[in-house]
CSV table of C-alpha atoms in Angstrom, one decimal:
chain,number,residue,atom,x,y,z
A,40,MET,CA,-8.0,26.3,281.0
A,41,ARG,CA,-10.8,26.7,277.5
A,42,ILE,CA,-11.3,23.5,276.5
A,43,PHE,CA,-13.0,24.3,272.7
A,44,PRO,CA,-10.9,27.8,272.0
A,45,ARG,CA,-12.1,28.7,268.6
A,46,PHE,CA,-16.4,27.7,269.6
A,47,PRO,CA,-17.6,28.3,272.4
A,48,LEU,CA,-20.3,26.3,274.0
A,49,TRP,CA,-23.4,27.2,272.3
A,50,ILE,CA,-22.7,26.7,269.3
A,51,LEU,CA,-21.6,23.3,270.7
A,52,CYS,CA,-24.4,22.8,271.4
A,53,SER,CA,-27.1,23.7,269.1
A,54,VAL,CA,-24.9,21.4,266.8
A,55,VAL,CA,-24.8,18.6,269.8
A,56,LEU,CA,-28.2,19.7,270.7
A,57,ALA,CA,-30.5,21.5,267.5
A,58,PRO,CA,-34.2,19.5,268.1
A,59,PRO,CA,-34.5,17.9,265.5
A,60,VAL,CA,-38.5,18.6,263.3
A,61,HIS,CA,-41.1,16.6,265.0
A,62,ALA,CA,-38.5,14.6,267.3
A,63,GLU,CA,-39.0,13.6,271.1
A,64,ASN,CA,-37.7,15.8,273.2
A,65,LEU,CA,-37.5,15.0,277.5
A,66,ALA,CA,-40.2,17.8,278.3
A,67,ARG,CA,-42.3,16.4,276.3
A,68,ALA,CA,-41.4,12.5,277.8
A,69,PHE,CA,-41.9,14.3,281.4
A,70,ALA,CA,-45.3,15.6,280.8
A,71,ASP,CA,-46.1,11.5,280.6
A,72,ALA,CA,-43.9,10.3,282.8
A,73,TRP,CA,-45.5,12.9,285.6
A,74,ALA,CA,-49.6,12.0,283.6
A,75,ARG,CA,-48.8,9.1,285.3
A,76,GLN,CA,-47.8,9.0,288.0
A,77,PRO,CA,-50.5,8.5,291.5
A,78,ALA,CA,-49.7,12.3,293.1
A,79,ALA,CA,-50.9,13.8,290.0
A,80,ALA,CA,-54.2,11.9,289.4
A,81,ALA,CA,-54.5,12.7,293.5
A,82,GLN,CA,-53.5,16.0,293.2
A,83,ALA,CA,-57.3,17.6,293.1
A,84,GLU,CA,-58.7,16.1,295.8
A,85,HIS,CA,-55.4,17.1,297.6
A,86,ARG,CA,-56.0,21.0,297.4
A,87,GLN,CA,-59.9,19.4,297.9
A,88,ALA,CA,-58.6,18.7,301.3
A,89,VAL,CA,-56.7,21.5,301.7
A,90,ALA,CA,-59.5,23.6,300.8
A,91,ALA,CA,-61.8,22.0,303.3
A,92,ARG,CA,-59.1,22.7,305.9
A,93,ARG,CA,-58.7,26.6,305.8
A,94,ALA,CA,-62.7,26.3,305.8
A,95,ALA,CA,-62.7,25.2,308.8
A,96,ALA,CA,-60.2,27.2,310.5
A,97,SER,CA,-61.7,29.7,309.5
A,98,ALA,CA,-64.9,29.2,310.8
A,99,TRP,CA,-66.3,30.4,313.6
A,100,THR,CA,-66.0,27.3,315.7
A,101,PRO,CA,-63.2,25.3,316.5
A,102,GLU,CA,-65.8,21.9,315.6
A,103,SER,CA,-69.8,22.3,314.5
A,104,ALA,CA,-72.0,23.1,317.9
A,105,ALA,CA,-74.4,20.1,318.8
A,106,VAL,CA,-77.6,19.4,320.2
A,107,GLU,CA,-79.2,18.3,323.3
A,108,LEU,CA,-82.8,16.6,323.9
A,109,GLY,CA,-83.8,15.0,326.8
A,110,GLY,CA,-86.7,14.3,328.4
A,111,ARG,CA,-88.4,12.8,331.4
A,112,SER,CA,-91.8,11.0,332.7
A,113,ASP,CA,-93.2,9.8,335.8
A,114,ARG,CA,-95.7,7.0,333.3
A,115,PHE,CA,-93.5,4.3,334.1
A,116,ASN,CA,-94.1,4.8,338.4
A,117,ARG,CA,-97.7,7.1,339.6
A,118,ASP,CA,-98.1,7.8,336.6
A,119,THR,CA,-99.3,11.3,337.4
A,120,GLY,CA,-99.1,13.1,333.8
A,121,ALA,CA,-95.6,14.7,334.9
A,122,ALA,CA,-93.5,15.0,332.5
A,123,GLU,CA,-90.7,17.7,331.2
A,124,VAL,CA,-88.7,18.0,327.8
A,125,GLU,CA,-86.0,19.7,327.2
A,126,LEU,CA,-83.8,20.5,324.0
A,127,GLY,CA,-80.5,22.2,323.8
A,128,LEU,CA,-77.1,23.0,322.0
A,129,ALA,CA,-73.9,23.5,322.7
A,130,ILE,CA,-71.5,25.3,320.8
A,131,PRO,CA,-68.5,24.9,320.8
A,132,LEU,CA,-65.4,28.2,321.3
A,133,TRP,CA,-62.0,28.8,320.3
A,134,LEU,CA,-59.6,29.2,322.4
A,135,PRO,CA,-58.1,32.2,322.4
A,136,GLY,CA,-55.7,32.3,319.6
A,137,GLU,CA,-56.3,29.0,318.1
A,138,ARG,CA,-58.5,29.9,315.3
A,139,ARG,CA,-55.0,32.5,314.5
A,140,ALA,CA,-52.9,29.7,314.9
A,141,SER,CA,-55.3,27.3,312.9
A,142,GLN,CA,-55.5,29.0,310.1
A,143,GLY,CA,-51.3,29.3,310.1
A,144,LEU,CA,-51.8,26.3,309.9
A,145,ALA,CA,-54.1,25.4,307.4
A,146,GLY,CA,-52.1,28.2,305.4
A,147,ALA,CA,-49.3,25.8,305.9
A,148,ASP,CA,-50.6,22.7,304.6
A,149,ALA,CA,-51.5,24.5,301.1
A,150,ALA,CA,-47.7,25.3,300.4
A,151,LEU,CA,-46.2,22.2,301.7
A,152,LEU,CA,-49.0,20.7,299.2
A,153,ASP,CA,-47.8,22.7,296.3
A,154,ALA,CA,-43.6,22.2,297.4
A,155,ARG,CA,-44.1,18.5,297.5
A,156,LEU,CA,-46.0,18.2,294.3
A,157,ALA,CA,-42.7,20.5,293.1
A,158,SER,CA,-40.1,18.0,295.3
A,159,GLN,CA,-42.0,14.7,293.0
A,160,GLN,CA,-42.0,15.6,290.3
A,161,TRP,CA,-38.1,16.6,290.4
A,162,GLN,CA,-37.1,13.1,291.7
A,163,LEU,CA,-39.6,11.9,288.8
A,164,ALA,CA,-37.4,14.1,286.8
A,165,GLY,CA,-33.9,12.8,288.5
A,166,SER,CA,-35.0,9.2,287.0
A,167,LEU,CA,-36.5,9.8,284.0
A,168,ARG,CA,-34.0,11.8,282.9
A,169,THR,CA,-30.9,8.9,284.0
A,170,ALA,CA,-33.0,6.3,281.7
A,171,TRP,CA,-33.2,8.5,278.9
A,172,TRP,CA,-29.8,8.9,278.5
A,173,ASP,CA,-29.2,5.7,279.6
A,174,TRP,CA,-31.4,4.5,276.5
A,175,GLN,CA,-29.7,6.9,273.7
A,176,LEU,CA,-26.3,5.7,274.3
A,177,ALA,CA,-27.6,2.5,273.9
A,178,ARG,CA,-29.0,3.1,270.8
A,179,GLU,CA,-26.4,4.6,269.7
A,180,SER,CA,-24.5,1.8,269.9
A,181,GLN,CA,-26.7,-0.3,268.5
A,182,LEU,CA,-26.9,2.2,265.4
A,183,LEU,CA,-22.9,2.0,264.8
A,184,ALA,CA,-22.4,-1.8,265.9
A,185,GLU,CA,-25.3,-1.4,262.6
A,186,GLY,CA,-22.5,0.1,260.7
A,187,ARG,CA,-19.5,-1.9,261.3
A,188,LEU,CA,-21.6,-5.1,260.2
A,189,ALA,CA,-22.7,-2.8,257.1
A,190,ALA,CA,-18.6,-2.3,257.1
A,191,ALA,CA,-17.8,-5.8,257.9
A,192,GLU,CA,-19.8,-7.6,255.3
A,193,ARG,CA,-19.2,-5.3,252.2
A,194,LEU,CA,-15.3,-5.9,253.2
A,195,ARG,CA,-16.1,-9.7,253.5
A,196,ASP,CA,-17.5,-9.6,250.4
A,197,ASP,CA,-14.3,-7.4,248.4
A,198,VAL,CA,-12.2,-10.1,249.9
A,199,GLY,CA,-14.1,-13.3,248.8
A,200,ARG,CA,-14.5,-11.6,245.5
A,201,ARG,CA,-10.9,-10.7,245.4
A,202,VAL,CA,-10.2,-14.7,246.8
A,203,LYS,CA,-11.9,-16.2,243.1
A,204,ALA,CA,-10.1,-13.5,241.2
A,205,GLY,CA,-6.1,-14.9,243.2
A,206,ASP,CA,-5.0,-12.1,244.8
A,207,LEU,CA,-5.3,-13.2,248.4
A,208,ALA,CA,-5.9,-15.8,249.7
A,209,ARG,CA,-8.5,-18.2,251.3
A,210,SER,CA,-7.2,-17.7,254.9
A,211,ASP,CA,-7.9,-13.7,254.0
A,212,LEU,CA,-11.7,-14.4,254.1
A,213,HIS,CA,-11.6,-16.9,257.0
A,214,GLN,CA,-10.5,-13.8,258.6
A,215,ALA,CA,-12.7,-10.9,256.9
A,216,GLU,CA,-15.6,-13.7,257.5
A,217,LEU,CA,-14.3,-13.3,262.1
A,218,ALA,CA,-14.9,-9.7,261.0
A,219,VAL,CA,-18.8,-10.5,260.6
A,220,ALA,CA,-19.3,-12.9,263.3
A,221,VAL,CA,-17.8,-10.7,266.2
A,222,ALA,CA,-20.0,-8.0,264.8
A,223,GLU,CA,-22.8,-9.7,264.6
A,224,ALA,CA,-22.9,-11.1,267.8
A,225,GLU,CA,-21.5,-7.0,268.6
A,226,LEU,CA,-25.2,-6.6,267.3
A,227,ALA,CA,-27.0,-7.9,268.9
A,228,GLU,CA,-25.3,-7.3,272.6
A,229,ALA,CA,-26.2,-4.0,271.1
A,230,SER,CA,-29.5,-4.3,270.4
A,231,GLY,CA,-30.7,-6.1,274.2
A,232,ALA,CA,-29.4,-3.4,275.9
A,233,HIS,CA,-30.6,-0.7,273.9
A,234,ALA,CA,-34.4,-3.1,273.8
A,235,LEU,CA,-33.8,-2.8,278.1
A,236,ALA,CA,-32.9,0.1,278.2
A,237,ALA,CA,-36.4,1.6,275.8
A,238,GLY,CA,-38.2,-0.4,278.6
A,239,ASP,CA,-37.4,1.0,281.4
A,240,LEU,CA,-37.9,4.6,279.7
A,241,GLN,CA,-41.6,3.2,278.7
A,242,ALA,CA,-42.3,2.2,281.8
A,243,LEU,CA,-41.5,5.2,282.9
A,244,THR,CA,-43.2,6.9,280.3
A,245,GLY,CA,-46.3,4.6,279.0
A,246,LYS,CA,-44.6,5.3,275.4
A,247,ALA,CA,-42.5,3.6,273.3
A,248,PRO,CA,-39.6,5.8,272.2
A,249,ALA,CA,-39.7,7.1,269.1
A,250,ASP,CA,-37.1,5.7,267.2
A,251,VAL,CA,-35.3,8.7,266.4
A,252,ALA,CA,-32.6,11.5,266.4
A,253,VAL,CA,-32.9,12.9,269.9
A,254,ALA,CA,-32.8,16.5,271.7
A,255,GLY,CA,-31.1,17.1,275.2
A,256,GLU,CA,-31.7,19.7,277.3
A,257,MET,CA,-29.9,23.3,276.7
A,258,PRO,CA,-27.7,24.5,279.1
A,259,PRO,CA,-27.5,26.6,282.5
A,260,ALA,CA,-26.0,29.4,282.7
A,261,GLU,CA,-22.5,28.4,284.1
A,262,THR,CA,-23.0,30.4,286.9
A,263,PRO,CA,-26.4,30.5,289.1
A,264,ASP,CA,-27.8,33.1,290.8
A,265,ASP,CA,-27.7,33.6,294.4
A,266,ASP,CA,-31.4,32.5,295.7
A,267,TRP,CA,-31.2,28.8,293.0
A,268,LEU,CA,-31.0,26.8,296.1
A,269,ASP,CA,-33.7,29.1,297.6
A,270,ARG,CA,-35.9,28.0,294.7
A,271,HIS,CA,-35.1,24.1,294.7
A,272,PRO,CA,-38.0,22.0,294.7
A,273,GLN,CA,-35.7,19.6,297.1
A,274,VAL,CA,-35.5,23.4,299.1
A,275,ARG,CA,-38.8,24.7,298.9
A,276,TRP,CA,-40.6,21.2,301.0
A,277,LEU,CA,-38.0,20.7,303.5
A,278,GLN,CA,-38.7,24.6,304.7
A,279,ALA,CA,-42.4,23.6,304.1
A,280,VAL,CA,-42.1,20.5,306.3
A,281,ALA,CA,-40.6,22.9,308.7
A,282,GLU,CA,-42.4,26.3,308.3
A,283,GLN,CA,-45.6,23.1,308.6
A,284,ALA,CA,-44.0,22.0,312.1
A,285,ARG,CA,-43.5,25.5,313.5
A,286,GLN,CA,-47.6,25.8,312.6
A,287,GLN,CA,-48.6,22.9,314.6
A,288,GLN,CA,-46.0,23.8,317.2
A,289,VAL,CA,-47.9,27.1,317.8
A,290,LEU,CA,-51.3,25.8,317.5
A,291,ALA,CA,-50.3,22.7,320.7
A,292,ARG,CA,-49.3,25.4,322.4
A,293,THR,CA,-52.7,27.4,322.2
A,294,ARG,CA,-54.7,24.3,322.6
A,295,ASN,CA,-53.7,24.4,326.5
A,296,ARG,CA,-56.7,22.1,327.0
A,297,PRO,CA,-60.0,20.5,325.3
A,298,PRO,CA,-62.7,23.8,323.7
A,299,PRO,CA,-64.5,25.3,326.0
A,300,GLU,CA,-68.0,25.4,325.4
A,301,ILE,CA,-71.5,27.8,326.2
A,302,THR,CA,-75.4,25.6,325.9
A,303,VAL,CA,-77.8,28.0,325.6
A,304,ALA,CA,-81.5,25.0,326.1
A,305,THR,CA,-85.0,25.7,327.2
A,306,ARG,CA,-87.4,23.4,328.9
A,307,GLN,CA,-90.8,23.1,329.1
A,308,GLU,CA,-93.0,21.0,332.1
A,309,ARG,CA,-96.1,20.2,334.0
A,310,ASP,CA,-96.5,18.8,337.8
A,311,ALA,CA,-99.2,17.0,336.1
A,312,ARG,CA,-101.9,15.6,333.5
A,313,GLY,CA,-103.8,18.2,333.1
A,314,ALA,CA,-101.5,20.4,334.0
A,315,GLN,CA,-99.5,23.9,332.1
A,316,ARG,CA,-96.9,23.6,331.0
A,317,ASP,CA,-94.1,25.9,332.3
A,318,GLN,CA,-91.2,27.3,329.9
A,319,SER,CA,-88.0,28.1,331.2
A,320,TRP,CA,-84.1,29.0,329.6
A,321,ALA,CA,-80.8,27.9,330.5
A,322,LEU,CA,-77.7,29.5,329.8
A,323,GLY,CA,-74.0,27.9,330.7
A,324,VAL,CA,-70.9,27.7,329.9
A,325,ARG,CA,-68.5,25.1,330.1
A,326,ILE,CA,-65.1,25.1,331.0
A,327,PRO,CA,-63.0,22.4,330.4
A,328,LEU,CA,-59.1,22.6,333.2
A,329,SER,CA,-56.1,21.9,331.5
A,330,ALA,CA,-54.8,18.8,329.4
A,331,GLY,CA,-51.8,18.5,331.1
A,332,ALA,CA,-49.1,15.4,330.4
A,333,ARG,CA,-51.5,15.1,327.3
A,334,HIS,CA,-50.2,19.1,326.3
A,335,ASP,CA,-47.2,18.5,327.1
A,336,GLN,CA,-46.6,16.1,324.6
A,337,ALA,CA,-48.5,17.8,321.9
A,338,VAL,CA,-45.7,20.7,322.5
A,339,ALA,CA,-43.0,18.2,322.9
A,340,GLU,CA,-43.4,16.1,319.2
A,341,ALA,CA,-44.4,19.5,317.8
A,342,SER,CA,-40.9,21.0,318.7
A,343,ALA,CA,-38.7,17.6,317.9
A,344,GLY,CA,-40.7,17.8,314.6
A,345,ARG,CA,-39.4,20.8,313.5
A,346,THR,CA,-35.9,20.5,314.7
A,347,GLU,CA,-36.2,17.7,311.9
A,348,ALA,CA,-37.3,19.3,309.6
A,349,GLU,CA,-35.5,22.2,309.9
A,350,ILE,CA,-31.9,20.7,310.0
A,351,ALA,CA,-33.1,18.4,307.5
A,352,ALA,CA,-33.0,21.2,305.3
A,353,GLN,CA,-30.5,22.2,306.3
A,354,ARG,CA,-28.2,19.7,305.7
A,355,GLU,CA,-30.0,19.4,301.7
A,356,ARG,CA,-28.9,22.8,300.9
A,357,GLU,CA,-25.3,21.7,302.0
A,358,ARG,CA,-25.9,18.5,299.5
A,359,LEU,CA,-27.7,20.5,296.5
A,360,GLN,CA,-24.5,22.5,296.5
A,361,GLN,CA,-22.0,20.0,296.5
A,362,ALA,CA,-23.9,18.3,293.7
A,363,ALA,CA,-24.9,21.1,291.7
A,364,ALA,CA,-20.9,22.1,292.1
A,365,LEU,CA,-19.9,18.4,290.7
A,366,ALA,CA,-22.6,18.9,288.2
A,367,ALA,CA,-20.5,22.3,286.9
A,368,ARG,CA,-17.0,19.8,287.0
A,369,GLN,CA,-18.5,16.7,285.1
A,370,VAL,CA,-19.4,19.0,282.2
A,371,ALA,CA,-16.3,20.5,282.0
A,372,LEU,CA,-15.1,16.3,282.0
A,373,ALA,CA,-17.5,15.9,279.3
A,374,GLN,CA,-16.5,18.9,277.2
A,375,THR,CA,-12.7,17.4,277.8
A,376,ARG,CA,-13.8,14.3,276.5
A,377,LEU,CA,-15.7,15.5,273.1
A,378,ALA,CA,-12.6,17.9,271.8
A,379,ALA,CA,-10.2,14.2,272.5
A,380,ALA,CA,-12.8,11.9,271.1
A,381,GLU,CA,-13.3,14.5,267.9
A,382,LYS,CA,-9.7,14.5,267.6
A,383,GLY,CA,-9.1,11.7,267.9
A,384,PHE,CA,-12.3,10.0,265.2
A,385,ARG,CA,-10.2,12.8,262.7
A,386,LEU,CA,-7.3,10.7,262.7
A,387,ALA,CA,-8.6,7.3,262.9
A,388,SER,CA,-11.2,8.3,259.7
A,389,GLU,CA,-8.3,9.8,258.0
A,390,ASN,CA,-5.9,6.4,258.9
A,391,LEU,CA,-9.0,4.3,257.7
A,392,ARG,CA,-8.9,6.4,254.5
A,393,LEU,CA,-5.4,5.9,254.2
A,394,PHE,CA,-5.6,2.3,254.6
A,395,ASP,CA,-8.8,1.5,253.0
A,396,LYS,CA,-6.9,2.4,249.9
A,397,SER,CA,-3.1,1.0,250.7
A,398,PHE,CA,-5.0,-2.5,251.4
A,399,ARG,CA,-7.1,-2.2,247.8
A,400,LEU,CA,-3.7,-1.8,246.9
A,401,GLY,CA,-2.2,-4.6,247.5
A,402,GLU,CA,0.0,-2.6,250.0
A,403,THR,CA,-1.3,-3.2,253.3
A,404,ASP,CA,-2.1,-7.0,254.6
A,405,LEU,CA,-5.8,-7.5,254.9
A,406,PRO,CA,-5.6,-7.7,259.4
A,407,THR,CA,-3.6,-4.1,259.0
A,408,ARG,CA,-6.7,-3.4,257.3
A,409,LEU,CA,-8.9,-5.4,260.2
A,410,ARG,CA,-7.0,-3.7,263.3
A,411,ILE,CA,-7.4,0.2,261.5
A,412,GLU,CA,-10.9,-0.2,260.7
A,413,HIS,CA,-12.0,-1.2,264.6
A,414,GLU,CA,-10.1,1.4,265.7
A,415,ALA,CA,-11.7,4.1,263.5
A,416,PHE,CA,-15.1,1.9,264.9
A,417,VAL,CA,-13.5,2.6,268.4
A,418,ALA,CA,-13.3,5.6,267.8
A,419,GLU,CA,-16.6,6.6,266.2
A,420,ARG,CA,-17.9,5.2,269.1
A,421,LYS,CA,-16.1,7.1,271.9
A,422,LEU,CA,-17.5,10.6,269.1
A,423,HIS,CA,-21.0,8.8,269.8
A,424,GLN,CA,-20.3,8.5,273.1
A,425,ALA,CA,-18.3,12.0,273.8
A,426,ARG,CA,-21.5,13.7,272.3
A,427,LEU,CA,-23.8,12.2,274.4
A,428,GLN,CA,-22.1,12.4,278.0
A,429,LEU,CA,-21.6,16.4,277.1
A,430,ALA,CA,-25.8,16.2,276.5
A,431,ALA,CA,-26.4,13.8,279.9
A,432,SER,CA,-24.1,16.1,281.8
A,433,LEU,CA,-25.8,19.1,281.2
A,434,SER,CA,-29.1,17.7,282.1
A,435,ALA,CA,-27.3,16.5,285.4
A,436,ARG,CA,-26.3,19.7,286.3
A,437,ARG,CA,-30.5,21.7,285.4
A,438,GLN,CA,-31.4,18.2,287.4
A,439,ALA,CA,-28.3,19.1,290.1
A,440,LEU,CA,-30.1,23.0,289.8
A,441,GLY,CA,-33.4,21.9,290.5
A,442,LEU,CA,-34.1,22.7,287.3
A,443,LEU,CA,-36.9,20.7,285.8
A,444,PRO,CA,-36.8,19.7,281.7
A,445,GLU,CA,-38.2,22.0,278.9
């Protein structure tokens, strides 16, 4: 069913969402909010750590070599001058396949870092979008309340002049003043809600939102391509977690024992004081036995982490598909609400024009005039809310599809 038979959606969005000159926008607010996040401040150090892990995985040895230094002497017993000094170097060796598995894990760590940052940006975008449109709705409510108060004051002044002229009773002036009081109370309530919403937005961006007309986001494609889920930041992060767990599983299976060591040592010794020093060399290999239960524990923990991550990724794909479908439905409903609100505002405005003229001619009493004005105010408020709700629903659909503000 077509919601707008005469106006396609892109024309409506160009009217509702067209950015005014020098207006704040959601993309700039997102950049400000992301710059304040701890993850953004620490990402350079995280990348250095990942680069260091890659370098360690590509090294010639799994651990640093160690120097061994020892000596013996009979100074404290016979004191004949016998002495021995030994200097050695212990070099750990990679287990078969361990270096390749370590490099795979380091690559998975790098991919996980990028995916985690993208997921954190997407989650921040969701919070920001909620705060952004709550602020916009509160701001519009305040502007409408200000307009209603101004209209009520004009009507009160007009009624006051007619009361002095004897055209209306003083009770009509009381009703007009009551309408002003109600409008003042509504403005105070709307101003309070606006201040709270602006504070919530400022807590994210660190800047007070500019009190200007704000543009919305461009609508996403009506039908996303088939691989949009694979590009979704949340799916990418969970898949990266699963890949890291898989690489940990491979490495755990490879490390079935501590690393072996090769030792090169030289020894200098003499039998007595003044005797000639003899030097000898030694080459040894240290091969640890199987780690046994500790190895089984590491493999089981890595396998459990991989299973959990893969199932979590699949469930998240299902959830995001449902969320995207619901968001598309909400956009259609917002379009329907906007069409109805436009029709209601048009009729209410026409009624207000007719009854205002009738009231000035003395053909309509003040209670009817106030009722018609209230209906027009409600219709205008619904129209502004419907426009913002459409913009918010488009923003929510972009969020569901994993798109950042732009």
